[in-house]
PDB file of C-alpha atoms in Angstrom:
ATOM      1  CA  UNK A   1      40.712  64.856  27.573  1.00  0.00           C
ATOM      2  CA  UNK A   2      38.693  62.422  28.211  1.00  0.00           C
ATOM      3  CA  UNK A   3      38.633  60.088  31.084  1.00  0.00           C
ATOM      4  CA  UNK A   4      37.996  56.451  29.600  1.00  0.00           C
ATOM      5  CA  UNK A   5      39.851  54.464  26.818  1.00  0.00           C
ATOM      6  CA  UNK A   6      37.500  52.459  24.099  1.00  0.00           C
ATOM      7  CA  UNK A   7      39.468  48.895  23.742  1.00  0.00           C
ATOM      8  CA  UNK A   8      37.319  46.776  20.901  1.00  0.00           C
ATOM      9  CA  UNK A   9      37.606  43.229  20.745  1.00  0.00           C
ATOM     10  CA  UNK A  10      35.385  41.213  18.616  1.00  0.00           C
ATOM     11  CA  UNK A  11      34.527  37.612  19.350  1.00  0.00           C
ATOM     12  CA  UNK A  12      34.304  34.660  16.319  1.00  0.00           C
ATOM     13  CA  UNK A  13      32.274  31.864  16.649  1.00  0.00           C
ATOM     14  CA  UNK A  14      33.021  29.391  13.900  1.00  0.00           C
ATOM     15  CA  UNK A  15      31.785  25.207  14.060  1.00  0.00           C
ATOM     16  CA  UNK A  16      32.065  25.471  17.443  1.00  0.00           C
ATOM     17  CA  UNK A  17      35.416  27.099  17.226  1.00  0.00           C
ATOM     18  CA  UNK A  18      36.185  30.455  19.103  1.00  0.00           C
ATOM     19  CA  UNK A  19      39.089  33.458  18.487  1.00  0.00           C
ATOM     20  CA  UNK A  20      39.292  36.081  19.795  1.00  0.00           C
ATOM     21  CA  UNK A  21      41.071  39.394  17.913  1.00  0.00           C
ATOM     22  CA  UNK A  22      40.950  43.439  17.458  1.00  0.00           C
ATOM     23  CA  UNK A  23      38.126  45.011  16.062  1.00  0.00           C
ATOM     24  CA  UNK A  24      39.287  46.554  12.945  1.00  0.00           C
ATOM     25  CA  UNK A  25      39.068  49.732  13.076  1.00  0.00           C
ATOM     26  CA  UNK A  26      36.944  52.670  15.903  1.00  0.00           C
ATOM     27  CA  UNK A  27      37.657  56.282  16.992  1.00  0.00           C
ATOM     28  CA  UNK A  28      35.971  58.969  18.990  1.00  0.00           C
ATOM     29  CA  UNK A  29      35.373  62.289  17.865  1.00  0.00           C
ATOM     30  CA  UNK A  30      32.961  64.657  19.812  1.00  0.00           C
ATOM     31  CA  UNK A  31      31.555  62.568  21.388  1.00  0.00           C
ATOM     32  CA  UNK A  32      30.860  59.958  19.503  1.00  0.00           C
ATOM     33  CA  UNK A  33      32.685  56.744  18.793  1.00  0.00           C
ATOM     34  CA  UNK A  34      32.637  54.969  15.179  1.00  0.00           C
ATOM     35  CA  UNK A  35      33.456  51.843  15.080  1.00  0.00           C
ATOM     36  CA  UNK A  36      33.732  50.155  11.387  1.00  0.00           C
ATOM     37  CA  UNK A  37      32.814  46.299  11.626  1.00  0.00           C
ATOM     38  CA  UNK A  38      30.831  43.749  10.657  1.00  0.00           C
ATOM     39  CA  UNK A  39      28.321  41.596  13.121  1.00  0.00           C
ATOM     40  CA  UNK A  40      26.396  41.957  15.895  1.00  0.00           C
ATOM     41  CA  UNK A  41      27.251  44.870  18.680  1.00  0.00           C
ATOM     42  CA  UNK A  42      26.894  44.643  21.761  1.00  0.00           C
ATOM     43  CA  UNK A  43      27.290  48.640  23.137  1.00  0.00           C
ATOM     44  CA  UNK A  44      28.294  48.605  26.661  1.00  0.00           C
ATOM     45  CA  UNK A  45      27.315  52.973  29.144  1.00  0.00           C
ATOM     46  CA  UNK A  46      31.212  53.280  30.469  1.00  0.00           C
ATOM     47  CA  UNK A  47      29.535  54.267  33.570  1.00  0.00           C
ATOM     48  CA  UNK A  48      27.088  52.068  34.512  1.00  0.00           C
ATOM     49  CA  UNK A  49      28.969  49.085  32.783  1.00  0.00           C
ATOM     50  CA  UNK A  50      25.281  47.543  31.068  1.00  0.00           C
ATOM     51  CA  UNK A  51      23.965  46.798  27.469  1.00  0.00           C
ATOM     52  CA  UNK A  52      22.960  49.532  25.787  1.00  0.00           C
ATOM     53  CA  UNK A  53      22.004  47.298  22.259  1.00  0.00           C
ATOM     54  CA  UNK A  54      22.935  44.765  20.812  1.00  0.00           C
ATOM     55  CA  UNK A  55      22.077  44.681  17.426  1.00  0.00           C
ATOM     56  CA  UNK A  56      23.291  43.822  13.074  1.00  0.00           C
ATOM     57  CA  UNK A  57      25.002  45.925  11.295  1.00  0.00           C
ATOM     58  CA  UNK A  58      27.404  47.028   8.853  1.00  0.00           C
ATOM     59  CA  UNK A  59      30.499  49.178   8.026  1.00  0.00           C
ATOM     60  CA  UNK A  60      30.186  52.261  10.775  1.00  0.00           C
ATOM     61  CA  UNK A  61      28.594  52.347  13.608  1.00  0.00           C
ATOM     62  CA  UNK A  62      27.947  55.924  15.471  1.00  0.00           C
ATOM     63  CA  UNK A  63      27.772  56.015  19.167  1.00  0.00           C
ATOM     64  CA  UNK A  64      26.761  58.713  21.795  1.00  0.00           C
ATOM     65  CA  UNK A  65      27.803  58.690  25.604  1.00  0.00           C
ATOM     66  CA  UNK A  66      23.908  59.691  25.157  1.00  0.00           C
ATOM     67  CA  UNK A  67      23.112  56.225  24.110  1.00  0.00           C
ATOM     68  CA  UNK A  68      22.306  57.939  20.865  1.00  0.00           C
ATOM     69  CA  UNK A  69      23.243  55.766  17.622  1.00  0.00           C
ATOM     70  CA  UNK A  70      22.757  55.355  13.969  1.00  0.00           C
ATOM     71  CA  UNK A  71      23.613  52.728  11.627  1.00  0.00           C
ATOM     72  CA  UNK A  72      23.193  51.630   8.453  1.00  0.00           C
ATOM     73  CA  UNK A  73      21.488  48.764   6.360  1.00  0.00           C
ATOM     74  CA  UNK A  74      21.821  45.533   8.729  1.00  0.00           C
ATOM     75  CA  UNK A  75      23.156  42.660   6.833  1.00  0.00           C
ATOM     76  CA  UNK A  76      23.095  38.932   7.255  1.00  0.00           C
ATOM     77  CA  UNK A  77      26.639  35.909   7.459  1.00  0.00           C
ATOM     78  CA  UNK A  78      26.088  33.079   7.322  1.00  0.00           C
ATOM     79  CA  UNK A  79      28.098  30.576   9.226  1.00  0.00           C
ATOM     80  CA  UNK A  80      30.095  33.624  11.642  1.00  0.00           C
ATOM     81  CA  UNK A  81      28.483  34.567  14.369  1.00  0.00           C
ATOM     82  CA  UNK A  82      30.592  37.820  15.398  1.00  0.00           C
ATOM     83  CA  UNK A  83      30.003  39.783  19.068  1.00  0.00           C
ATOM     84  CA  UNK A  84      31.717  42.597  19.425  1.00  0.00           C
ATOM     85  CA  UNK A  85      31.841  44.313  23.263  1.00  0.00           C
ATOM     86  CA  UNK A  86      32.877  48.121  23.807  1.00  0.00           C
ATOM     87  CA  UNK A  87      35.431  48.284  27.195  1.00  0.00           C
ATOM     88  CA  UNK A  88      35.826  51.226  29.062  1.00  0.00           C
ATOM     89  CA  UNK A  89      38.716  51.838  31.102  1.00  0.00           C
ATOM     90  CA  UNK A  90      39.277  54.513  33.701  1.00  0.00           C
ATOM     91  CA  UNK A  91      43.032  55.546  32.597  1.00  0.00           C
ATOM     92  CA  UNK A  92      43.382  57.699  35.789  1.00  0.00           C
ATOM     93  CA  UNK A  93      43.075  54.046  37.775  1.00  0.00           C
ATOM     94  CA  UNK A  94      43.015  51.749  35.034  1.00  0.00           C
ATOM     95  CA  UNK A  95      40.831  50.380  35.592  1.00  0.00           C
ATOM     96  CA  UNK A  96      37.592  48.899  34.008  1.00  0.00           C
ATOM     97  CA  UNK A  97      34.188  50.960  34.332  1.00  0.00           C
TER      98      UNK A  97
END
């Protein structure tokens, strides 16, 4: 049983307008969090809350709790900035980690 629930939100910024939306898809398997979106990813350490890395990416990203990750070729998009933040919630307390 995993004690942490991963919630995802992305902030789209376009021409100074902002809108929060859900990340398209993510799942956890064998110690790796897989995320399928396009843009800039900020990954948080679920134990400390510190940002592990921030990087442009395309399609699938795999993140392990040991702070290792892999990514395909990054892509650039004009006029649109996508920020993805990973939140960890302790399932026992319901509080953010």
